[in-house]
Amino acid sequence: MKVNDISVAVISLIRLGAVFRFVYCMVRLQGAEEEATQYRKRAKNILLFYILAESIWQIKDIIMYYYS
């Protein structure tokens, strides 16, 4: 039961962190025109990280389901 609780806490932190970082990049993107390409790239990387993190947790859940 503890492993499941820890995994839920970690994925919640990943989700919150990705959302806050994305919002921060969007706010900075509106204010800094000379650094716009940098913040667009960071926002894209955040989305890729989030998709990858969600995929890893889904694969973990599938493996735990089959081998439990």
mmCIF file with all atom_site columns, C-alpha atoms in Angstrom:
data_model
loop_
_atom_site.group_PDB
_atom_site.id
_atom_site.type_symbol
_atom_site.label_atom_id
_atom_site.label_alt_id
_atom_site.label_comp_id
_atom_site.label_asym_id
_atom_site.label_entity_id
_atom_site.label_seq_id
_atom_site.pdbx_PDB_ins_code
_atom_site.Cartn_x
_atom_site.Cartn_y
_atom_site.Cartn_z
_atom_site.occupancy
_atom_site.B_iso_or_equiv
_atom_site.pdbx_formal_charge
_atom_site.auth_seq_id
_atom_site.auth_comp_id
_atom_site.auth_asym_id
_atom_site.auth_atom_id
_atom_site.pdbx_PDB_model_num
ATOM 1  C CA . MET A 1 1  ? 0.000  0.000  0.000   1.00 0.00 ? 1  MET A CA 1
ATOM 2  C CA . LYS A 1 2  ? 2.841  2.433  0.693   1.00 0.00 ? 2  LYS A CA 1
ATOM 3  C CA . VAL A 1 3  ? 4.331  2.084  -2.793  1.00 0.00 ? 3  VAL A CA 1
ATOM 4  C CA . ASN A 1 4  ? 0.985  3.013  -4.325  1.00 0.00 ? 4  ASN A CA 1
ATOM 5  C CA . ASP A 1 5  ? 0.656  6.040  -2.033  1.00 0.00 ? 5  ASP A CA 1
ATOM 6  C CA . ILE A 1 6  ? 4.158  7.207  -2.894  1.00 0.00 ? 6  ILE A CA 1
ATOM 7  C CA . SER A 1 7  ? 3.522  6.817  -6.624  1.00 0.00 ? 7  SER A CA 1
ATOM 8  C CA . VAL A 1 8  ? 0.288  8.821  -6.373  1.00 0.00 ? 8  VAL A CA 1
ATOM 9  C CA . ALA A 1 9  ? 2.120  11.574 -4.487  1.00 0.00 ? 9  ALA A CA 1
ATOM 10 C CA . VAL A 1 10 ? 4.957  11.686 -7.024  1.00 0.00 ? 10 VAL A CA 1
ATOM 11 C CA . ILE A 1 11 ? 2.670  11.847 -10.052 1.00 0.00 ? 11 ILE A CA 1
ATOM 12 C CA . SER A 1 12 ? 0.635  14.582 -8.337  1.00 0.00 ? 12 SER A CA 1
ATOM 13 C CA . LEU A 1 13 ? 3.807  16.607 -7.775  1.00 0.00 ? 13 LEU A CA 1
ATOM 14 C CA . ILE A 1 14 ? 4.844  16.078 -11.397 1.00 0.00 ? 14 ILE A CA 1
ATOM 15 C CA . ARG A 1 15 ? 1.452  17.253 -12.633 1.00 0.00 ? 15 ARG A CA 1
ATOM 16 C CA . LEU A 1 16 ? 1.410  20.348 -10.418 1.00 0.00 ? 16 LEU A CA 1
ATOM 17 C CA . GLY A 1 17 ? 5.002  21.212 -11.266 1.00 0.00 ? 17 GLY A CA 1
ATOM 18 C CA . ALA A 1 18 ? 4.390  20.881 -14.998 1.00 0.00 ? 18 ALA A CA 1
ATOM 19 C CA . VAL A 1 19 ? 1.258  23.022 -14.843 1.00 0.00 ? 19 VAL A CA 1
ATOM 20 C CA . PHE A 1 20 ? 2.935  25.765 -12.809 1.00 0.00 ? 20 PHE A CA 1
ATOM 21 C CA . ARG A 1 21 ? 6.029  25.758 -15.013 1.00 0.00 ? 21 ARG A CA 1
ATOM 22 C CA . PHE A 1 22 ? 3.898  25.925 -18.169 1.00 0.00 ? 22 PHE A CA 1
ATOM 23 C CA . VAL A 1 23 ? 1.875  28.841 -16.791 1.00 0.00 ? 23 VAL A CA 1
ATOM 24 C CA . TYR A 1 24 ? 5.092  30.600 -15.760 1.00 0.00 ? 24 TYR A CA 1
ATOM 25 C CA . CYS A 1 25 ? 6.536  30.194 -19.258 1.00 0.00 ? 25 CYS A CA 1
ATOM 26 C CA . MET A 1 26 ? 3.347  31.511 -20.849 1.00 0.00 ? 26 MET A CA 1
ATOM 27 C CA . VAL A 1 27 ? 3.333  34.569 -18.579 1.00 0.00 ? 27 VAL A CA 1
ATOM 28 C CA . ARG A 1 28 ? 7.011  35.248 -19.315 1.00 0.00 ? 28 ARG A CA 1
ATOM 29 C CA . LEU A 1 29 ? 6.350  34.714 -23.022 1.00 0.00 ? 29 LEU A CA 1
ATOM 30 C CA . GLN A 1 30 ? 3.862  37.583 -23.020 1.00 0.00 ? 30 GLN A CA 1
ATOM 31 C CA . GLY A 1 31 ? 6.266  39.943 -21.273 1.00 0.00 ? 31 GLY A CA 1
ATOM 32 C CA . ALA A 1 32 ? 9.609  39.227 -22.944 1.00 0.00 ? 32 ALA A CA 1
ATOM 33 C CA . GLU A 1 33 ? 9.519  39.533 -26.719 1.00 0.00 ? 33 GLU A CA 1
ATOM 34 C CA . GLU A 1 34 ? 13.270 39.148 -27.191 1.00 0.00 ? 34 GLU A CA 1
ATOM 35 C CA . GLU A 1 35 ? 13.257 35.834 -25.281 1.00 0.00 ? 35 GLU A CA 1
ATOM 36 C CA . ALA A 1 36 ? 10.078 34.488 -26.880 1.00 0.00 ? 36 ALA A CA 1
ATOM 37 C CA . THR A 1 37 ? 11.759 31.618 -28.726 1.00 0.00 ? 37 THR A CA 1
ATOM 38 C CA . GLN A 1 38 ? 13.450 30.484 -25.521 1.00 0.00 ? 38 GLN A CA 1
ATOM 39 C CA . TYR A 1 39 ? 10.183 30.362 -23.577 1.00 0.00 ? 39 TYR A CA 1
ATOM 40 C CA . ARG A 1 40 ? 8.361  28.636 -26.452 1.00 0.00 ? 40 ARG A CA 1
ATOM 41 C CA . LYS A 1 41 ? 11.039 25.953 -26.442 1.00 0.00 ? 41 LYS A CA 1
ATOM 42 C CA . ARG A 1 42 ? 10.775 25.583 -22.676 1.00 0.00 ? 42 ARG A CA 1
ATOM 43 C CA . ALA A 1 43 ? 6.981  25.255 -22.877 1.00 0.00 ? 43 ALA A CA 1
ATOM 44 C CA . LYS A 1 44 ? 7.330  22.607 -25.583 1.00 0.00 ? 44 LYS A CA 1
ATOM 45 C CA . ASN A 1 45 ? 9.852  20.707 -23.450 1.00 0.00 ? 45 ASN A CA 1
ATOM 46 C CA . ILE A 1 46 ? 7.499  20.856 -20.465 1.00 0.00 ? 46 ILE A CA 1
ATOM 47 C CA . LEU A 1 47 ? 4.700  19.320 -22.526 1.00 0.00 ? 47 LEU A CA 1
ATOM 48 C CA . LEU A 1 48 ? 7.016  16.566 -23.795 1.00 0.00 ? 48 LEU A CA 1
ATOM 49 C CA . PHE A 1 49 ? 8.185  15.851 -20.243 1.00 0.00 ? 49 PHE A CA 1
ATOM 50 C CA . TYR A 1 50 ? 4.602  15.667 -18.992 1.00 0.00 ? 50 TYR A CA 1
ATOM 51 C CA . ILE A 1 51 ? 3.567  13.257 -21.748 1.00 0.00 ? 51 ILE A CA 1
ATOM 52 C CA . LEU A 1 52 ? 6.602  11.071 -21.077 1.00 0.00 ? 52 LEU A CA 1
ATOM 53 C CA . ALA A 1 53 ? 6.002  11.081 -17.313 1.00 0.00 ? 53 ALA A CA 1
ATOM 54 C CA . GLU A 1 54 ? 2.340  10.131 -17.719 1.00 0.00 ? 54 GLU A CA 1
ATOM 55 C CA . SER A 1 55 ? 3.285  7.346  -20.122 1.00 0.00 ? 55 SER A CA 1
ATOM 56 C CA . ILE A 1 56 ? 5.802  5.913  -17.679 1.00 0.00 ? 56 ILE A CA 1
ATOM 57 C CA . TRP A 1 57 ? 3.245  5.852  -14.867 1.00 0.00 ? 57 TRP A CA 1
ATOM 58 C CA . GLN A 1 58 ? 0.658  4.199  -17.105 1.00 0.00 ? 58 GLN A CA 1
ATOM 59 C CA . ILE A 1 59 ? 3.160  1.510  -18.107 1.00 0.00 ? 59 ILE A CA 1
ATOM 60 C CA . LYS A 1 60 ? 3.987  0.983  -14.412 1.00 0.00 ? 60 LYS A CA 1
ATOM 61 C CA . ASP A 1 61 ? 0.291  0.542  -13.625 1.00 0.00 ? 61 ASP A CA 1
ATOM 62 C CA . ILE A 1 62 ? -0.121 -1.987 -16.446 1.00 0.00 ? 62 ILE A CA 1
ATOM 63 C CA . ILE A 1 63 ? 2.892  -3.980 -15.262 1.00 0.00 ? 63 ILE A CA 1
ATOM 64 C CA . MET A 1 64 ? 1.685  -3.914 -11.644 1.00 0.00 ? 64 MET A CA 1
ATOM 65 C CA . TYR A 1 65 ? -1.771 -5.081 -12.771 1.00 0.00 ? 65 TYR A CA 1
ATOM 66 C CA . TYR A 1 66 ? -0.447 -8.045 -14.743 1.00 0.00 ? 66 TYR A CA 1
ATOM 67 C CA . TYR A 1 67 ? 2.149  -9.213 -12.236 1.00 0.00 ? 67 TYR A CA 1
ATOM 68 C CA . SER A 1 68 ? 0.142  -8.673 -9.044  1.00 0.00 ? 68 SER A CA 1
#
